[in-house]
Amino acid sequence: MILIFFLKKKREQVKPIFQAIAAKVGDEPCCDYVGQDGAGHYVKMVHNGIEYGDIQLICEAYHLMKDGLKLTNDEMSEVFTEWNKGELDSFLIEITAKILAYKNEKGQHEIDNILDCAGQKGTGKWTAISALDLGVPVTLIGESVFSRCLSAMKDERVKASEIVKGPEIPAFTGDKKAFINDIRDVSYSSFISIFNLITKFL
């Protein structure tokens, strides 16, 4: 999303340029003036907060399919590719499918070589702080920030894993296709919920 922060006189001169090069939803450019006093920065912050939540939902779907259903990377890639053809069509779902399928020069799935530590620049945290100030229960964004904080504690997690063992996940004996559809439906409803709550910010 490109936002315009110029004074009105300058803004009107550069607006056509920015809108011409901006990403578009249909014919609508993802670029416009949204107000004074840092309003554009605030919108971008909330946009990033939503993205934190979206990524958290994708990670949880991945976890359920990988550890619960024991799907391979290629199988999960096929699932995300299929999801991207329907209601969940988005850039994040699309690249998740591609990342899961990607293999390095050794023929290995690169996803299995990536360190399980996620960084952050602060916009998700700031969105959660603003939500607390405004009384908006965007718990998904808050939990996504906490998950990133926890993932960054790699040394502590390694030490803890030597002491506390996680539960054994039993083999899934049900209908895998139906369960995958359930994961998709829950993900979709969660995406809708976060967007509905976000409207209370703006």
mmCIF file of C-alpha atoms in Angstrom:
data_model
loop_
_atom_site.group_PDB
_atom_site.id
_atom_site.type_symbol
_atom_site.label_atom_id
_atom_site.label_comp_id
_atom_site.label_asym_id
_atom_site.label_seq_id
_atom_site.Cartn_x
_atom_site.Cartn_y
_atom_site.Cartn_z
ATOM 1 C CA MET A 1 0.000 0.000 0.000
ATOM 2 C CA ILE A 2 1.390 3.383 -0.978
ATOM 3 C CA LEU A 3 0.186 6.376 1.011
ATOM 4 C CA ILE A 4 0.556 10.051 0.146
ATOM 5 C CA PHE A 5 1.884 12.344 2.865
ATOM 6 C CA PHE A 6 2.311 15.633 0.969
ATOM 7 C CA LEU A 7 0.539 18.927 1.533
ATOM 8 C CA LYS A 8 -2.667 19.198 -0.459
ATOM 9 C CA LYS A 9 -1.197 21.257 -3.290
ATOM 10 C CA LYS A 10 1.674 18.832 -3.831
ATOM 11 C CA ARG A 11 -0.525 15.833 -3.136
ATOM 12 C CA GLU A 12 -2.825 16.523 -6.069
ATOM 13 C CA GLN A 13 0.197 16.833 -8.385
ATOM 14 C CA VAL A 14 1.749 13.493 -7.426
ATOM 15 C CA LYS A 15 -1.446 11.523 -6.778
ATOM 16 C CA PRO A 16 -1.921 10.374 -10.406
ATOM 17 C CA ILE A 17 1.685 9.182 -10.537
ATOM 18 C CA PHE A 18 1.455 7.163 -7.327
ATOM 19 C CA GLN A 19 -1.945 5.717 -8.199
ATOM 20 C CA ALA A 20 -0.689 4.662 -11.628
ATOM 21 C CA ILE A 21 2.154 2.597 -10.135
ATOM 22 C CA ALA A 22 0.296 1.319 -7.050
ATOM 23 C CA ALA A 23 -1.065 -2.196 -6.667
ATOM 24 C CA LYS A 24 -4.743 -2.416 -7.606
ATOM 25 C CA VAL A 25 -7.815 -4.322 -6.515
ATOM 26 C CA GLY A 26 -9.742 -4.535 -9.751
ATOM 27 C CA ASP A 27 -9.441 -1.012 -11.094
ATOM 28 C CA GLU A 28 -9.088 0.587 -7.651
ATOM 29 C CA PRO A 29 -5.522 1.686 -6.756
ATOM 30 C CA CYS A 30 -4.242 0.874 -3.258
ATOM 31 C CA CYS A 31 -3.134 4.466 -2.854
ATOM 32 C CA ASP A 32 -4.902 7.570 -1.601
ATOM 33 C CA TYR A 33 -4.793 10.407 0.889
ATOM 34 C CA VAL A 34 -6.310 9.298 4.195
ATOM 35 C CA GLY A 35 -5.958 12.351 6.429
ATOM 36 C CA GLN A 36 -3.629 14.628 8.332
ATOM 37 C CA ASP A 37 -1.359 14.226 11.364
ATOM 38 C CA GLY A 38 0.084 10.830 10.537
ATOM 39 C CA ALA A 39 -3.195 9.216 9.492
ATOM 40 C CA GLY A 40 -1.467 7.455 6.622
ATOM 41 C CA HIS A 41 1.167 6.015 8.946
ATOM 42 C CA TYR A 42 -1.598 4.797 11.254
ATOM 43 C CA VAL A 43 -3.439 3.067 8.401
ATOM 44 C CA LYS A 44 -0.213 1.366 7.343
ATOM 45 C CA MET A 45 0.418 0.279 10.929
ATOM 46 C CA VAL A 46 -3.033 -1.312 11.155
ATOM 47 C CA HIS A 47 -2.520 -2.907 7.719
ATOM 48 C CA ASN A 48 0.680 -4.519 9.014
ATOM 49 C CA GLY A 49 -1.091 -5.628 12.176
ATOM 50 C CA ILE A 50 -3.704 -7.399 10.070
ATOM 51 C CA GLU A 51 -0.881 -9.055 8.163
ATOM 52 C CA TYR A 52 0.603 -10.324 11.443
ATOM 53 C CA GLY A 53 -2.747 -11.970 12.178
ATOM 54 C CA ASP A 54 -3.040 -13.426 8.678
ATOM 55 C CA ILE A 55 0.436 -14.938 8.928
ATOM 56 C CA GLN A 56 -0.371 -16.406 12.353
ATOM 57 C CA LEU A 57 -3.467 -18.107 10.921
ATOM 58 C CA ILE A 58 -1.431 -19.539 8.041
ATOM 59 C CA CYS A 59 1.168 -20.841 10.516
ATOM 60 C CA GLU A 60 -1.516 -22.531 12.600
ATOM 61 C CA ALA A 61 -3.061 -24.120 9.506
ATOM 62 C CA TYR A 62 0.423 -25.334 8.518
ATOM 63 C CA HIS A 63 0.973 -26.777 12.003
ATOM 64 C CA LEU A 64 -2.326 -28.683 11.951
ATOM 65 C CA MET A 65 -1.624 -30.150 8.526
ATOM 66 C CA LYS A 66 2.046 -30.950 9.168
ATOM 67 C CA ASP A 67 1.929 -32.315 12.713
ATOM 68 C CA GLY A 68 -1.725 -33.328 12.926
ATOM 69 C CA LEU A 69 -2.330 -34.817 9.489
ATOM 70 C CA LYS A 70 1.344 -35.593 8.704
ATOM 71 C CA LEU A 71 1.077 -34.031 5.243
ATOM 72 C CA THR A 72 4.244 -33.545 3.215
ATOM 73 C CA ASN A 73 5.417 -30.117 2.062
ATOM 74 C CA ASP A 74 4.235 -30.877 -1.468
ATOM 75 C CA GLU A 75 0.816 -31.970 -0.214
ATOM 76 C CA MET A 76 0.466 -28.799 1.858
ATOM 77 C CA SER A 77 1.572 -26.730 -1.118
ATOM 78 C CA GLU A 78 -1.239 -28.298 -3.141
ATOM 79 C CA VAL A 79 -3.728 -27.463 -0.369
ATOM 80 C CA PHE A 80 -2.675 -23.802 -0.223
ATOM 81 C CA THR A 81 -2.690 -23.602 -4.021
ATOM 82 C CA GLU A 82 -6.268 -24.851 -4.026
ATOM 83 C CA TRP A 83 -7.264 -22.446 -1.250
ATOM 84 C CA ASN A 84 -5.858 -19.575 -3.292
ATOM 85 C CA LYS A 85 -8.411 -20.324 -6.014
ATOM 86 C CA GLY A 86 -11.332 -19.604 -3.671
ATOM 87 C CA GLU A 87 -12.304 -17.294 -0.797
ATOM 88 C CA LEU A 88 -8.792 -17.305 0.666
ATOM 89 C CA ASP A 89 -7.236 -15.913 -2.518
ATOM 90 C CA SER A 90 -4.432 -13.618 -1.328
ATOM 91 C CA PHE A 91 -0.762 -12.837 -1.779
ATOM 92 C CA LEU A 92 0.148 -14.552 1.513
ATOM 93 C CA ILE A 93 -1.673 -17.786 0.656
ATOM 94 C CA GLU A 94 -0.106 -17.739 -2.816
ATOM 95 C CA ILE A 95 3.470 -17.352 -1.579
ATOM 96 C CA THR A 96 2.916 -19.938 1.170
ATOM 97 C CA ALA A 97 2.088 -22.490 -1.521
ATOM 98 C CA LYS A 98 5.204 -21.524 -3.467
ATOM 99 C CA ILE A 99 7.478 -21.549 -0.412
ATOM 100 C CA LEU A 100 6.319 -25.021 0.614
ATOM 101 C CA ALA A 101 7.033 -26.372 -2.882
ATOM 102 C CA TYR A 102 10.409 -24.638 -3.306
ATOM 103 C CA LYS A 103 13.491 -26.884 -3.348
ATOM 104 C CA ASN A 104 17.131 -25.811 -3.105
ATOM 105 C CA GLU A 105 20.017 -26.918 -5.292
ATOM 106 C CA LYS A 106 20.320 -30.139 -3.251
ATOM 107 C CA GLY A 107 16.733 -31.045 -4.021
ATOM 108 C CA GLN A 108 15.646 -30.401 -0.431
ATOM 109 C CA HIS A 109 12.563 -28.467 0.558
ATOM 110 C CA GLU A 110 14.034 -25.162 1.716
ATOM 111 C CA ILE A 111 11.241 -24.644 4.269
ATOM 112 C CA ASP A 112 12.806 -27.403 6.409
ATOM 113 C CA ASN A 113 16.131 -25.525 6.521
ATOM 114 C CA ILE A 114 14.706 -22.217 7.735
ATOM 115 C CA LEU A 115 15.355 -21.358 11.387
ATOM 116 C CA ASP A 116 12.120 -21.160 13.375
ATOM 117 C CA CYS A 117 12.704 -17.598 14.569
ATOM 118 C CA ALA A 118 10.545 -14.703 13.361
ATOM 119 C CA GLY A 119 11.641 -11.094 13.643
ATOM 120 C CA GLN A 120 9.440 -8.022 13.737
ATOM 121 C CA LYS A 121 9.702 -4.279 13.204
ATOM 122 C CA GLY A 122 7.074 -3.227 15.713
ATOM 123 C CA THR A 123 3.933 -2.447 13.711
ATOM 124 C CA GLY A 124 2.049 -5.487 15.013
ATOM 125 C CA LYS A 125 2.972 -4.532 18.573
ATOM 126 C CA TRP A 126 1.895 -0.927 17.995
ATOM 127 C CA THR A 127 -1.431 -2.112 16.566
ATOM 128 C CA ALA A 128 -2.001 -4.280 19.651
ATOM 129 C CA ILE A 129 -1.119 -1.344 21.940
ATOM 130 C CA SER A 130 -3.543 0.912 20.064
ATOM 131 C CA ALA A 131 -6.199 -1.800 20.331
ATOM 132 C CA LEU A 132 -5.760 -1.874 24.105
ATOM 133 C CA ASP A 133 -6.042 1.907 24.249
ATOM 134 C CA LEU A 134 -9.227 1.842 22.160
ATOM 135 C CA GLY A 135 -10.734 -1.239 23.786
ATOM 136 C CA VAL A 136 -10.786 -3.213 20.538
ATOM 137 C CA PRO A 137 -10.284 -6.978 21.192
ATOM 138 C CA VAL A 138 -7.935 -7.895 18.349
ATOM 139 C CA THR A 139 -6.615 -10.906 20.262
ATOM 140 C CA LEU A 140 -5.354 -12.565 17.082
ATOM 141 C CA ILE A 141 -2.901 -9.732 16.469
ATOM 142 C CA GLY A 142 -1.797 -9.775 20.108
ATOM 143 C CA GLU A 143 -1.212 -13.530 20.033
ATOM 144 C CA SER A 144 0.675 -13.253 16.745
ATOM 145 C CA VAL A 145 3.042 -10.724 18.348
ATOM 146 C CA PHE A 146 3.530 -12.993 21.374
ATOM 147 C CA SER A 147 4.223 -15.946 19.059
ATOM 148 C CA ARG A 148 6.941 -13.948 17.307
ATOM 149 C CA CYS A 149 8.431 -12.960 20.660
ATOM 150 C CA LEU A 150 8.427 -16.606 21.733
ATOM 151 C CA SER A 151 9.958 -17.774 18.463
ATOM 152 C CA ALA A 152 12.827 -15.322 18.956
ATOM 153 C CA MET A 153 13.709 -17.016 22.271
ATOM 154 C CA LYS A 154 15.486 -19.857 20.454
ATOM 155 C CA ASP A 155 18.091 -20.664 23.120
ATOM 156 C CA GLU A 156 15.481 -20.732 25.872
ATOM 157 C CA ARG A 157 13.204 -22.963 23.782
ATOM 158 C CA VAL A 158 16.027 -25.422 23.085
ATOM 159 C CA LYS A 159 16.854 -25.652 26.810
ATOM 160 C CA ALA A 160 13.186 -26.033 27.737
ATOM 161 C CA SER A 161 12.742 -28.826 25.180
ATOM 162 C CA GLU A 162 15.373 -30.864 27.033
ATOM 163 C CA ILE A 163 13.280 -30.698 30.197
ATOM 164 C CA VAL A 164 9.661 -30.476 29.057
ATOM 165 C CA LYS A 165 8.529 -32.843 26.342
ATOM 166 C CA GLY A 166 5.510 -31.966 24.251
ATOM 167 C CA PRO A 167 2.552 -34.319 23.963
ATOM 168 C CA GLU A 168 2.617 -37.169 21.507
ATOM 169 C CA ILE A 169 0.260 -36.423 18.649
ATOM 170 C CA PRO A 170 -1.698 -39.581 17.777
ATOM 171 C CA ALA A 171 -2.079 -40.670 14.191
ATOM 172 C CA PHE A 172 -5.118 -39.080 12.540
ATOM 173 C CA THR A 173 -7.665 -41.719 11.581
ATOM 174 C CA GLY A 174 -10.493 -39.544 10.303
ATOM 175 C CA ASP A 175 -11.310 -38.031 6.926
ATOM 176 C CA LYS A 176 -8.274 -35.898 6.015
ATOM 177 C CA LYS A 177 -10.042 -34.078 3.205
ATOM 178 C CA ALA A 178 -12.921 -33.095 5.499
ATOM 179 C CA PHE A 179 -10.498 -31.917 8.186
ATOM 180 C CA ILE A 180 -8.560 -29.816 5.657
ATOM 181 C CA ASN A 181 -11.858 -28.251 4.604
ATOM 182 C CA ASP A 182 -12.563 -27.495 8.270
ATOM 183 C CA ILE A 183 -9.154 -25.791 8.608
ATOM 184 C CA ARG A 184 -9.914 -23.711 5.521
ATOM 185 C CA ASP A 185 -13.336 -22.692 6.840
ATOM 186 C CA VAL A 186 -11.966 -21.743 10.262
ATOM 187 C CA SER A 187 -9.172 -19.745 8.619
ATOM 188 C CA TYR A 188 -11.672 -17.936 6.400
ATOM 189 C CA SER A 189 -13.980 -17.057 9.298
ATOM 190 C CA SER A 190 -10.979 -15.835 11.315
ATOM 191 C CA PHE A 191 -9.868 -13.590 8.450
ATOM 192 C CA ILE A 192 -13.367 -12.116 8.297
ATOM 193 C CA SER A 193 -13.447 -11.575 12.074
ATOM 194 C CA ILE A 194 -10.174 -9.662 12.117
ATOM 195 C CA PHE A 195 -11.307 -7.372 9.298
ATOM 196 C CA ASN A 196 -14.613 -6.684 11.068
ATOM 197 C CA LEU A 197 -12.831 -5.727 14.274
ATOM 198 C CA ILE A 198 -10.284 -3.584 12.452
ATOM 199 C CA THR A 199 -13.053 -1.287 11.216
ATOM 200 C CA LYS A 200 -13.347 -0.052 14.798
ATOM 201 C CA PHE A 201 -9.855 1.471 14.456
ATOM 202 C CA LEU A 202 -10.701 3.645 11.473
#
